Amino acid sequence: MAKLPAEQQHPVEALGWAARDTTGVLSPFKFSRRATGEKDVTFKVLYCGICHSDLHKIKNEWGDTNYPCLPGHEIVGVVTEVGSKVQKFKVGDKVGVGSMVGCCHSCDNCANDLENYCPKMLLVYNSIYYDGTPTYGGFSNIMVADEHFVIRIPDSLPLDACAPLLCAGITTYSPLKHFGLDLPGSLYDQPGMHVGVVGLGGLGHAAVKFAKAFGVKVTVFSTSPDKKKEAIERLGADSFLDSRDPTQMQVVMGTMDGIIDTISAPHPLLPLIGLLKSHGKLILVGAPEKPLELPVFPLLMGRKIVAGSCIGGIKEIQEMIDFAAKHNITAGIEVIPMDYVNTAMERLVKADVRYRFVIDIGNTLKIA
Ligand code: NAP
Ligand code: ZN
Ligand code: ZN
């Protein structure tokens, strides 16, 4: 079946924008979606965020891209059809799908609601689905997914500004919680956590918002000094430092309990390890295309930890979305039409977005 043209693999006509080669240039792409299976939820896509992972992927920076590559994994919309065995959703519901559309449901990770670490996890695009056809992401007019991977969007959240939570949100919420960086101060106990957020892009700004909602102290480390005013006044960061200024960095050496490193490009870890207190944790969530150099001695001197974290499980994504609704957390977004996507990708390379592009799929993806 996979050998059939993308338009003929399934019964439902679909349109999206896909990259055909490593230039990463996206253009209209006709393909098809499966009919709604008994456990499937089908929805009209209204908005889709642009994550830097989409950029890495369309340009084959991680070396594993299959073309045509139709990206998008911060997908939200309204349900148009549900299968006969679907229990959690009905037509008209506001829903979202993030990075995952399949997992084995039987390994230890799946048993612990960590589908994101299942060795058989299927990605929403650039994976091969169980029926042998490629998966295509959210830069498209229609989406279908097993209900297990569908997230309910509370009514109080605006669909456009909550789309980025499905990746940027969970990718920062999950490590803040898991590594205990969410502990606020208490009157009788220890002072609260002091968290560093490195890189103020899509993930970084979500990290600041969640960390502040948890009640911890946040210092942003950025290469873009012009982001300072907004970081403090609108995102609520406690301080903002220019990570390229050694004098500013020196002042806060040894003061962080944890750091969420969201940088998308290769960068030195030594200065970041130096920012940590003893037992501090440097959590890498950014995914540069080349390995980073890990200096060992600065880790030994202070029992410091370097770890990684990848999105979050479905249960935790729902928890994060519900938390966001309760605390009024949405992404800072620039809504763009579909045909602006290639310009948006060029601007994303230059860290020129506050803080996430979201494509208005519903109004601007034209069926030719
Ligand atoms: P983004 O919006 O482009 O933000 C990245 C930020 O990193 C930029 O805004 C910039 O912040 C900083 N930066 C970029 N290049 C830099 C350089 N050469 N040196 C120092 N700082 C630099 O990207 P994003 O969507 O947040 O994604 C960030 C990374 O996380 C990507 O690699 C992405 O693939 C990865 N990711 C991982 C997961 C996961 O599950 N672990 C999930 C989603 C994304 P300043 O302007 O403030 O310096
Ligand atoms: Zn992402
Ligand atoms: Zn599994």
Short mmCIF file of C-alpha atoms and ligand atoms in Angstrom, two decimals:
data_model
loop_
_atom_site.label_atom_id
_atom_site.label_comp_id
_atom_site.label_asym_id
_atom_site.label_seq_id
_atom_site.Cartn_x
_atom_site.Cartn_y
_atom_site.Cartn_z
CA MET A 1 0.00 0.00 0.00
CA ALA A 2 2.85 2.36 0.82
CA LYS A 3 3.95 2.12 -2.80
CA LEU A 4 0.75 3.76 -4.01
CA PRO A 5 0.98 7.53 -4.51
CA ALA A 6 0.20 9.44 -1.30
CA GLU A 7 -3.12 10.56 -2.79
CA GLN A 8 -4.34 7.00 -3.29
CA GLN A 9 -3.24 5.26 -0.10
CA HIS A 10 -6.44 6.11 1.77
CA PRO A 11 -10.03 7.06 0.95
CA VAL A 12 -10.07 10.58 2.43
CA GLU A 13 -8.57 13.40 0.32
CA ALA A 14 -6.23 15.68 2.24
CA LEU A 15 -4.05 18.69 1.55
CA GLY A 16 -0.98 19.92 3.34
CA TRP A 17 2.39 21.56 2.82
CA ALA A 18 5.39 19.25 2.62
CA ALA A 19 9.14 19.45 2.02
CA ARG A 20 10.40 17.35 -0.89
CA ASP A 21 14.16 17.52 -0.22
CA THR A 22 16.84 18.82 2.17
CA THR A 23 16.28 22.44 1.15
CA GLY A 24 13.32 22.12 3.49
CA VAL A 25 11.21 24.34 1.25
CA LEU A 26 7.54 23.55 1.85
CA SER A 27 4.90 23.58 -0.87
CA PRO A 28 1.35 22.28 -1.34
CA PHE A 29 1.07 18.49 -1.23
CA LYS A 30 -1.97 16.37 -1.98
CA PHE A 31 -2.22 13.17 0.01
CA SER A 32 -4.89 11.10 1.77
CA ARG A 33 -5.98 10.16 5.29
CA ARG A 34 -7.47 6.89 6.47
CA ALA A 35 -11.22 6.69 7.08
CA THR A 36 -12.16 7.06 10.74
CA GLY A 37 -11.46 3.68 12.38
CA GLU A 38 -13.48 2.43 15.32
CA LYS A 39 -11.07 3.93 17.86
CA ASP A 40 -10.18 6.98 15.79
CA VAL A 41 -10.96 10.63 16.19
CA THR A 42 -10.98 12.70 12.98
CA PHE A 43 -10.74 16.45 13.23
CA LYS A 44 -10.56 19.55 11.08
CA VAL A 45 -7.20 21.17 11.76
CA LEU A 46 -7.57 24.84 12.66
CA TYR A 47 -4.09 25.78 13.91
CA CYS A 48 -0.66 24.21 14.01
CA GLY A 49 2.44 25.57 15.76
CA ILE A 50 5.90 25.56 14.20
CA CYS A 51 8.50 23.93 16.46
CA HIS A 52 12.22 24.11 15.79
CA SER A 53 12.10 20.30 15.52
CA ASP A 54 10.02 20.77 12.36
CA LEU A 55 12.84 22.90 11.00
CA HIS A 56 15.53 20.33 11.94
CA LYS A 57 13.41 17.64 10.33
CA ILE A 58 12.49 19.24 7.00
CA LYS A 59 16.17 20.00 6.41
CA ASN A 60 17.23 16.49 7.46
CA GLU A 61 19.51 17.94 10.14
CA TRP A 62 19.07 14.82 12.27
CA GLY A 63 19.81 12.58 9.27
CA ASP A 64 16.61 10.51 9.44
CA THR A 65 14.10 12.40 7.32
CA ASN A 66 12.02 10.65 4.68
CA TYR A 67 10.58 12.82 1.92
CA PRO A 68 7.99 14.03 1.25
CA CYS A 69 8.01 15.27 4.83
CA LEU A 70 4.81 16.97 6.00
CA PRO A 71 5.63 18.43 9.43
CA GLY A 72 3.59 19.87 12.30
CA HIS A 73 3.14 18.38 15.76
CA GLU A 74 1.31 21.11 17.67
CA ILE A 75 -2.04 20.43 16.06
CA VAL A 76 -5.44 21.64 17.25
CA GLY A 77 -8.89 21.62 15.78
CA VAL A 78 -12.49 20.51 16.13
CA VAL A 79 -13.73 16.92 15.94
CA THR A 80 -15.71 16.06 12.82
CA GLU A 81 -16.13 12.31 13.26
CA VAL A 82 -15.49 9.63 15.89
CA GLY A 83 -15.30 5.84 15.56
CA SER A 84 -17.88 3.54 17.13
CA LYS A 85 -15.62 2.59 20.05
CA VAL A 86 -14.40 6.08 20.90
CA GLN A 87 -15.32 6.95 24.47
CA LYS A 88 -13.66 10.24 25.33
CA PHE A 89 -14.64 12.49 22.42
CA LYS A 90 -17.64 13.54 20.38
CA VAL A 91 -18.22 15.65 17.26
CA GLY A 92 -17.62 19.34 17.98
CA ASP A 93 -15.06 18.83 20.76
CA LYS A 94 -11.89 20.96 20.76
CA VAL A 95 -8.91 18.64 20.58
CA GLY A 96 -5.21 18.46 19.92
CA VAL A 97 -2.55 16.00 18.82
CA GLY A 98 1.14 16.41 19.61
CA SER A 99 4.16 14.41 18.54
CA MET A 100 2.84 10.88 19.06
CA VAL A 101 0.25 8.73 17.30
CA GLY A 102 1.27 5.20 18.29
CA CYS A 103 3.09 3.08 20.89
CA CYS A 104 3.25 -0.59 21.90
CA HIS A 105 0.94 -0.20 24.95
CA SER A 106 2.75 -3.08 26.66
CA CYS A 107 6.34 -2.12 27.55
CA ASP A 108 7.37 -0.76 30.96
CA ASN A 109 7.33 2.80 29.69
CA CYS A 110 3.83 2.46 28.24
CA ALA A 111 2.65 0.83 31.47
CA ASN A 112 3.90 3.91 33.32
CA ASP A 113 2.20 6.46 31.02
CA LEU A 114 5.51 7.21 29.34
CA GLU A 115 4.53 6.48 25.74
CA ASN A 116 7.10 9.12 24.80
CA TYR A 117 9.86 6.70 25.81
CA CYS A 118 8.30 3.59 24.22
CA PRO A 119 10.80 2.02 21.81
CA LYS A 120 7.92 1.54 19.35
CA MET A 121 6.51 5.05 19.65
CA LEU A 122 5.19 6.34 16.32
CA LEU A 123 5.61 9.99 15.48
CA VAL A 124 2.80 12.05 14.03
CA TYR A 125 4.92 12.52 10.91
CA ASN A 126 7.85 10.80 9.30
CA SER A 127 6.98 7.44 10.88
CA ILE A 128 5.43 4.40 9.19
CA TYR A 129 1.97 3.68 10.61
CA TYR A 130 0.68 0.15 11.37
CA ASP A 131 -0.95 -0.03 7.93
CA GLY A 132 2.41 0.50 6.23
CA THR A 133 1.76 4.09 5.11
CA PRO A 134 3.80 7.15 6.11
CA THR A 135 2.44 9.45 8.81
CA TYR A 136 1.88 13.09 7.89
CA GLY A 137 1.72 15.96 10.38
CA GLY A 138 -0.41 18.96 11.12
CA PHE A 139 0.45 21.39 8.33
CA SER A 140 -2.65 19.88 6.74
CA ASN A 141 -6.39 20.37 6.66
CA ILE A 142 -7.46 17.14 8.37
CA MET A 143 -6.07 14.86 11.06
CA VAL A 144 -7.01 11.39 12.24
CA ALA A 145 -5.59 9.66 15.30
CA ASP A 146 -6.36 6.89 17.75
CA GLU A 147 -8.23 8.49 20.65
CA HIS A 148 -5.47 7.44 23.06
CA PHE A 149 -3.25 10.13 21.50
CA VAL A 150 -5.88 12.86 21.36
CA ILE A 151 -5.83 15.61 23.98
CA ARG A 152 -8.92 17.42 25.18
CA ILE A 153 -8.61 21.22 24.98
CA PRO A 154 -10.55 22.99 27.74
CA ASP A 155 -13.00 25.62 26.49
CA SER A 156 -11.21 28.43 28.28
CA LEU A 157 -8.03 28.02 26.23
CA PRO A 158 -7.87 29.83 22.87
CA LEU A 159 -7.06 27.25 20.21
CA ASP A 160 -4.33 29.24 18.46
CA ALA A 161 -2.36 30.16 21.58
CA CYS A 162 -2.66 26.75 23.17
CA ALA A 163 -1.42 24.78 20.14
CA PRO A 164 2.27 25.24 21.12
CA LEU A 165 1.61 23.72 24.52
CA LEU A 166 1.31 20.32 22.80
CA CYS A 167 5.07 20.28 22.26
CA ALA A 168 6.79 23.37 23.69
CA GLY A 169 4.53 23.23 26.75
CA ILE A 170 4.92 19.58 27.67
CA THR A 171 8.63 19.49 26.81
CA THR A 172 9.33 22.06 29.51
CA TYR A 173 6.55 21.21 32.01
CA SER A 174 7.61 17.57 32.19
CA PRO A 175 11.29 18.03 33.21
CA LEU A 176 10.45 20.86 35.60
CA LYS A 177 8.15 18.44 37.43
CA HIS A 178 10.18 15.26 37.04
CA PHE A 179 13.46 16.77 38.24
CA GLY A 180 11.83 18.52 41.19
CA LEU A 181 12.47 22.00 39.82
CA ASP A 182 8.87 22.98 40.49
CA LEU A 183 9.22 23.35 44.26
CA PRO A 184 8.34 26.82 45.52
CA GLY A 185 9.78 28.23 48.70
CA SER A 186 7.99 27.82 51.99
CA LEU A 187 8.03 29.91 55.14
CA TYR A 188 9.47 27.21 57.36
CA ASP A 189 11.47 25.16 54.92
CA GLN A 190 14.10 25.68 52.26
CA PRO A 191 13.93 28.58 49.84
CA GLY A 192 12.31 27.58 46.54
CA MET A 193 14.08 26.40 43.44
CA HIS A 194 16.06 28.78 41.29
CA VAL A 195 15.71 27.68 37.67
CA GLY A 196 17.71 28.90 34.71
CA VAL A 197 16.07 28.88 31.28
CA VAL A 198 18.58 28.96 28.44
CA GLY A 199 17.31 30.16 25.06
CA LEU A 200 14.12 32.20 24.97
CA GLY A 201 12.34 30.71 21.99
CA GLY A 202 9.22 28.53 21.83
CA LEU A 203 10.34 26.07 24.49
CA GLY A 204 12.16 28.64 26.61
CA HIS A 205 9.22 30.99 26.96
CA ALA A 206 6.97 28.07 27.91
CA ALA A 207 9.53 27.02 30.53
CA VAL A 208 9.44 30.52 32.04
CA LYS A 209 5.64 30.56 32.16
CA PHE A 210 5.32 27.13 33.79
CA ALA A 211 8.18 27.72 36.23
CA LYS A 212 6.61 31.00 37.33
CA ALA A 213 3.22 29.30 37.70
CA PHE A 214 4.93 26.74 39.97
CA GLY A 215 6.20 29.66 42.05
CA VAL A 216 9.93 29.25 41.54
CA LYS A 217 12.57 31.87 40.78
CA VAL A 218 13.52 32.09 37.10
CA THR A 219 16.59 33.55 35.41
CA VAL A 220 16.65 33.65 31.61
CA PHE A 221 19.92 33.26 29.71
CA SER A 222 19.62 34.60 26.20
CA THR A 223 21.74 35.70 23.26
CA SER A 224 19.08 38.28 22.32
CA PRO A 225 19.28 41.23 24.75
CA ASP A 226 16.28 42.81 23.02
CA LYS A 227 14.10 40.09 24.56
CA LYS A 228 14.86 41.34 28.09
CA LYS A 229 12.03 43.82 28.68
CA GLU A 230 9.32 41.43 27.58
CA ALA A 231 10.86 38.48 29.42
CA ILE A 232 10.62 40.33 32.69
CA GLU A 233 7.48 42.39 32.18
CA ARG A 234 5.30 39.95 30.23
CA LEU A 235 6.65 36.47 30.91
CA GLY A 236 7.39 37.21 34.55
CA ALA A 237 11.06 36.15 34.65
CA ASP A 238 12.87 37.36 37.77
CA SER A 239 16.00 38.27 35.85
CA PHE A 240 17.43 38.15 32.35
CA LEU A 241 21.09 37.82 31.49
CA ASP A 242 23.02 38.06 28.26
CA SER A 243 24.65 34.64 28.01
CA ARG A 244 27.39 36.08 25.78
CA ASP A 245 28.49 38.55 28.46
CA PRO A 246 31.03 36.86 30.78
CA THR A 247 30.65 39.58 33.40
CA GLN A 248 26.90 39.00 33.74
CA MET A 249 27.42 35.22 33.77
CA GLN A 250 30.10 35.44 36.48
CA VAL A 251 27.72 37.07 38.94
CA VAL A 252 25.33 34.09 38.96
CA MET A 253 27.86 31.23 38.93
CA GLY A 254 26.89 28.47 41.36
CA THR A 255 23.37 29.79 42.01
CA MET A 256 21.01 27.55 40.01
CA ASP A 257 19.23 24.44 41.28
CA GLY A 258 18.41 23.47 37.73
CA ILE A 259 18.65 24.64 34.16
CA ILE A 260 16.38 23.90 31.22
CA ASP A 261 18.60 24.19 28.14
CA THR A 262 16.48 24.74 25.03
CA ILE A 263 19.20 25.84 22.59
CA SER A 264 18.67 24.40 19.13
CA ALA A 265 22.29 24.71 17.94
CA PRO A 266 25.61 23.27 19.16
CA HIS A 267 26.89 25.27 22.15
CA PRO A 268 29.35 24.91 25.03
CA LEU A 269 28.04 23.25 28.21
CA LEU A 270 30.86 24.39 30.46
CA PRO A 271 29.39 27.83 31.28
CA LEU A 272 26.02 26.25 32.04
CA ILE A 273 27.47 23.62 34.37
CA GLY A 274 29.27 26.47 36.14
CA LEU A 275 25.92 28.13 36.85
CA LEU A 276 24.73 25.15 38.89
CA LYS A 277 24.93 24.77 42.65
CA SER A 278 26.28 21.46 43.97
CA HIS A 279 23.74 18.75 43.06
CA GLY A 280 22.30 21.07 40.43
CA LYS A 281 20.74 19.58 37.31
CA LEU A 282 21.33 20.63 33.74
CA ILE A 283 18.42 19.33 31.69
CA LEU A 284 18.93 19.29 27.94
CA VAL A 285 15.76 19.54 25.89
CA GLY A 286 17.19 21.30 22.84
CA ALA A 287 18.25 18.85 20.15
CA PRO A 288 21.23 20.25 18.19
CA GLU A 289 22.24 18.29 15.14
CA LYS A 290 25.79 17.66 16.40
CA PRO A 291 26.98 16.11 19.71
CA LEU A 292 27.89 18.52 22.48
CA GLU A 293 31.17 18.33 24.36
CA LEU A 294 30.73 17.29 27.99
CA PRO A 295 33.47 18.53 30.34
CA VAL A 296 33.67 16.00 33.19
CA PHE A 297 35.65 17.69 35.96
CA PRO A 298 33.15 20.49 36.54
CA LEU A 299 30.50 17.80 37.02
CA LEU A 300 32.58 15.85 39.54
CA MET A 301 33.20 18.97 41.56
CA GLY A 302 29.71 19.33 43.01
CA ARG A 303 28.00 16.04 42.08
CA LYS A 304 26.20 17.82 39.26
CA ILE A 305 23.83 16.06 36.89
CA VAL A 306 23.35 16.37 33.15
CA ALA A 307 20.13 14.81 31.85
CA GLY A 308 17.80 14.88 28.88
CA SER A 309 14.05 14.92 28.52
CA CYS A 310 11.75 14.31 25.56
CA ILE A 311 8.19 15.72 25.39
CA GLY A 312 5.97 13.85 27.91
CA GLY A 313 3.43 11.01 28.09
CA ILE A 314 -0.20 11.43 27.05
CA LYS A 315 -1.50 11.52 30.64
CA GLU A 316 1.00 14.23 31.52
CA ILE A 317 0.17 16.24 28.38
CA GLN A 318 -3.48 16.29 29.46
CA GLU A 319 -2.42 17.24 33.00
CA MET A 320 -0.26 20.06 31.60
CA ILE A 321 -3.08 21.39 29.38
CA ASP A 322 -5.52 21.34 32.30
CA PHE A 323 -2.91 23.09 34.48
CA ALA A 324 -2.44 25.70 31.73
CA ALA A 325 -6.19 26.30 31.58
CA LYS A 326 -6.36 26.70 35.36
CA HIS A 327 -3.43 29.13 35.48
CA ASN A 328 -4.21 31.01 32.26
CA ILE A 329 -1.05 29.87 30.54
CA THR A 330 -0.94 30.17 26.76
CA ALA A 331 1.91 30.64 24.32
CA GLY A 332 3.03 34.00 23.02
CA ILE A 333 2.27 33.58 19.33
CA GLU A 334 2.54 35.17 15.92
CA VAL A 335 -0.30 33.80 13.80
CA ILE A 336 0.64 33.43 10.14
CA PRO A 337 -1.06 32.29 6.93
CA MET A 338 -0.03 28.96 5.42
CA ASP A 339 1.83 30.53 2.52
CA TYR A 340 4.10 32.45 4.94
CA VAL A 341 5.53 29.19 6.30
CA ASN A 342 8.85 29.28 4.38
CA THR A 343 9.53 32.84 5.54
CA ALA A 344 8.63 31.78 9.08
CA MET A 345 11.19 28.97 8.88
CA GLU A 346 13.87 31.46 7.78
CA ARG A 347 12.99 33.72 10.70
CA LEU A 348 13.03 30.77 13.12
CA VAL A 349 16.65 30.04 12.14
CA LYS A 350 17.45 33.59 13.27
CA ALA A 351 15.51 33.30 16.57
CA ASP A 352 13.25 36.02 15.19
CA VAL A 353 9.85 35.12 16.67
CA ARG A 354 8.07 36.02 19.90
CA TYR A 355 7.81 33.17 20.68
CA ARG A 356 6.02 30.69 18.44
CA PHE A 357 4.69 30.86 14.91
CA VAL A 358 1.23 29.31 14.67
CA ILE A 359 -0.23 28.65 11.23
CA ASP A 360 -3.88 29.60 10.74
CA ILE A 361 -4.62 26.40 8.88
CA GLY A 362 -8.40 26.67 9.08
CA ASN A 363 -8.60 30.00 7.24
CA THR A 364 -5.56 29.96 4.99
CA LEU A 365 -4.83 26.43 3.77
CA LYS A 366 -6.58 26.64 0.45
CA ILE A 367 -7.80 23.57 -1.36
CA ALA A 368 -6.66 24.31 -4.93
P1 NAP B 1 13.38 28.14 18.98
O1 NAP B 1 12.05 28.75 19.16
O2 NAP B 1 14.16 28.39 17.75
O3 NAP B 1 14.25 28.57 20.27
C1 NAP B 1 15.59 28.23 20.43
C2 NAP B 1 16.29 29.41 21.13
O4 NAP B 1 17.64 29.02 21.37
C3 NAP B 1 16.39 30.65 20.28
O5 NAP B 1 15.23 31.46 20.38
C4 NAP B 1 17.58 31.34 20.88
O6 NAP B 1 17.18 31.99 22.10
C5 NAP B 1 18.47 30.17 21.29
N1 NAP B 1 19.51 29.90 20.30
C6 NAP B 1 19.36 29.56 19.00
N2 NAP B 1 20.55 29.38 18.41
C7 NAP B 1 21.49 29.60 19.36
C8 NAP B 1 22.91 29.56 19.38
N3 NAP B 1 23.61 29.26 18.28
N4 NAP B 1 23.54 29.82 20.56
C9 NAP B 1 22.84 30.14 21.66
N5 NAP B 1 21.49 30.21 21.69
C10 NAP B 1 20.83 29.94 20.57
O7 NAP B 1 13.29 26.56 19.11
P2 NAP B 1 12.29 25.66 19.98
O8 NAP B 1 11.13 25.30 19.15
O9 NAP B 1 12.12 26.27 21.31
O10 NAP B 1 13.17 24.32 20.10
C11 NAP B 1 14.43 24.36 20.75
C12 NAP B 1 15.15 23.05 20.59
O11 NAP B 1 14.44 22.05 21.31
C13 NAP B 1 15.24 22.53 19.15
O12 NAP B 1 16.51 21.92 18.98
C14 NAP B 1 14.14 21.50 19.09
O13 NAP B 1 14.38 20.52 18.10
C15 NAP B 1 14.21 20.93 20.47
N6 NAP B 1 13.00 20.25 20.93
C16 NAP B 1 13.15 19.19 21.74
C17 NAP B 1 12.05 18.57 22.26
C18 NAP B 1 12.20 17.43 23.22
O14 NAP B 1 11.27 16.67 23.39
N7 NAP B 1 13.34 17.32 23.88
C19 NAP B 1 10.77 19.02 21.94
C20 NAP B 1 10.65 20.14 21.12
C21 NAP B 1 11.77 20.76 20.62
P3 NAP B 1 17.78 33.44 22.50
O15 NAP B 1 17.40 34.34 21.36
O16 NAP B 1 17.07 33.74 23.75
O17 NAP B 1 19.25 33.26 22.68
ZN ZN B 2 8.29 20.12 18.96
ZN ZN B 3 5.64 0.72 24.72
#
